[in-house]
Short mmCIF file of C-alpha atoms in Angstrom, two decimals:
data_model
loop_
_atom_site.label_atom_id
_atom_site.label_comp_id
_atom_site.label_asym_id
_atom_site.label_seq_id
_atom_site.Cartn_x
_atom_site.Cartn_y
_atom_site.Cartn_z
CA MET A 1 -3.63 -10.36 10.31
CA ALA A 2 -6.29 -8.36 8.60
CA GLN A 3 -5.51 -7.57 5.24
CA SER A 4 -7.30 -4.49 5.08
CA HIS A 5 -5.49 -2.70 7.84
CA VAL A 6 -2.18 -3.99 6.68
CA ALA A 7 -2.87 -2.47 3.03
CA GLY A 8 -4.24 0.43 4.71
CA ASN A 9 -1.22 1.00 6.55
CA ILE A 10 1.29 0.52 3.30
CA ARG A 11 -1.06 3.21 1.60
CA ALA A 12 -0.43 5.27 4.37
CA GLU A 13 3.31 4.84 4.44
CA LEU A 14 3.48 5.46 0.81
CA ALA A 15 1.27 8.80 1.04
CA ARG A 16 3.59 10.04 3.31
CA ARG A 17 6.53 9.36 1.18
CA ASN A 18 5.09 10.45 -1.93
CA LYS A 19 5.48 7.26 -3.15
CA THR A 20 3.41 5.49 -5.89
CA GLN A 21 2.27 1.96 -6.36
CA ALA A 22 4.35 2.07 -9.50
CA ASP A 23 7.25 2.82 -7.69
CA LEU A 24 6.64 0.12 -4.67
CA ALA A 25 6.04 -2.48 -7.97
CA ALA A 26 9.34 -1.29 -9.38
CA GLN A 27 11.35 -1.54 -5.79
CA LEU A 28 9.76 -5.37 -5.40
CA GLY A 29 9.78 -6.52 -9.16
CA MET A 30 6.51 -6.90 -9.33
CA GLN A 31 3.81 -5.70 -11.70
CA ARG A 32 1.57 -2.71 -10.66
CA GLN A 33 -1.21 -4.43 -11.16
CA ASN A 34 -0.25 -7.37 -8.54
CA ILE A 35 0.31 -4.33 -5.60
CA SER A 36 -3.12 -3.08 -7.06
CA GLN A 37 -4.55 -6.21 -6.03
CA ARG A 38 -3.14 -6.82 -2.75
CA LEU A 39 -3.71 -3.05 -1.66
CA LEU A 40 -7.29 -3.56 -2.45
CA GLY A 41 -7.36 -6.73 -0.51
CA ARG A 42 -8.11 -9.45 -3.39
CA VAL A 43 -4.88 -11.13 -3.03
CA PRO A 44 -2.92 -11.11 0.66
CA PHE A 45 0.67 -10.03 1.04
CA ARG A 46 3.34 -12.55 1.25
CA LEU A 47 5.78 -12.09 4.40
CA HIS A 48 8.37 -11.47 2.26
CA GLU A 49 6.69 -8.65 0.59
CA LEU A 50 5.96 -7.20 3.63
CA GLN A 51 9.50 -7.51 4.75
CA ALA A 52 10.55 -5.79 1.58
CA ILE A 53 8.00 -3.15 1.65
CA ALA A 54 9.08 -2.24 5.40
CA ASP A 55 12.60 -2.16 3.79
CA TYR A 56 11.82 0.09 0.86
CA LEU A 57 9.62 2.39 3.31
CA LYS A 58 12.45 2.37 5.95
CA VAL A 59 9.97 1.62 9.07
CA PRO A 60 9.50 -1.46 11.31
CA LEU A 61 7.09 -4.14 9.72
CA THR A 62 5.18 -4.14 12.73
CA THR A 63 4.62 -0.24 11.49
CA LEU A 64 2.72 -2.08 8.63
CA ILE A 65 1.02 -5.16 10.19
CA THR A 66 0.01 -3.13 13.49
CA GLU A 67 -3.86 -2.39 13.64
CA ASP A 68 -3.15 0.82 15.44
CA SER A 69 -1.10 2.45 12.70
CA VAL A 70 -3.79 3.08 10.36
CA GLY A 71 -5.01 5.97 12.74
CA ALA A 72 -1.73 7.44 13.36
CA GLY A 73 -1.46 10.16 10.93
CA ALA A 74 -2.90 7.64 7.97
CA ALA A 75 -3.39 9.66 4.79
CA SER A 76 -7.10 10.88 3.83
CA GLY A 77 -8.40 9.00 0.29
CA ASP A 78 -8.17 11.90 -1.46
CA GLU A 79 -4.43 11.92 -0.46
CA LEU A 80 -3.91 8.18 -1.50
CA ARG A 81 -5.87 8.64 -4.95
CA ALA A 82 -3.77 11.62 -5.83
CA HIS A 83 -0.51 8.81 -5.04
CA THR A 84 -2.17 6.40 -7.21
CA PRO A 85 -1.72 6.28 -10.90
CA GLY A 86 -5.02 5.51 -12.92
CA ALA A 87 -6.78 5.57 -9.58
CA ALA A 88 -9.47 8.05 -10.91
CA GLN A 89 -9.94 6.21 -14.23
CA THR A 90 -10.68 3.04 -11.85
CA GLN A 91 -12.53 4.34 -9.26
CA GLY A 92 -16.01 2.54 -9.41
CA GLY A 93 -14.92 -0.07 -12.38
CA ASP A 94 -12.39 -2.86 -12.06
CA ALA A 95 -9.15 -2.52 -11.51
#
């Protein structure tokens, strides 16, 4: 499974629900930086993490891992940055 579309699906679902990376990290018991690394594709998601994210977002796991999900109402980059604390400061630099 390609990590880029999985991360894009997760970011889109977070944005649709007005949830942040920090919200997701708290729910999963992880540091926000670890979530960020996964959403940037630097670290792959583990299956149990994807299932926990799907449960938190109240979507089927297939919504997160299906490539076609990205185009179905995915949030724009501006919307995603608005829901990602620190995105403006880290854009163009190391996270």
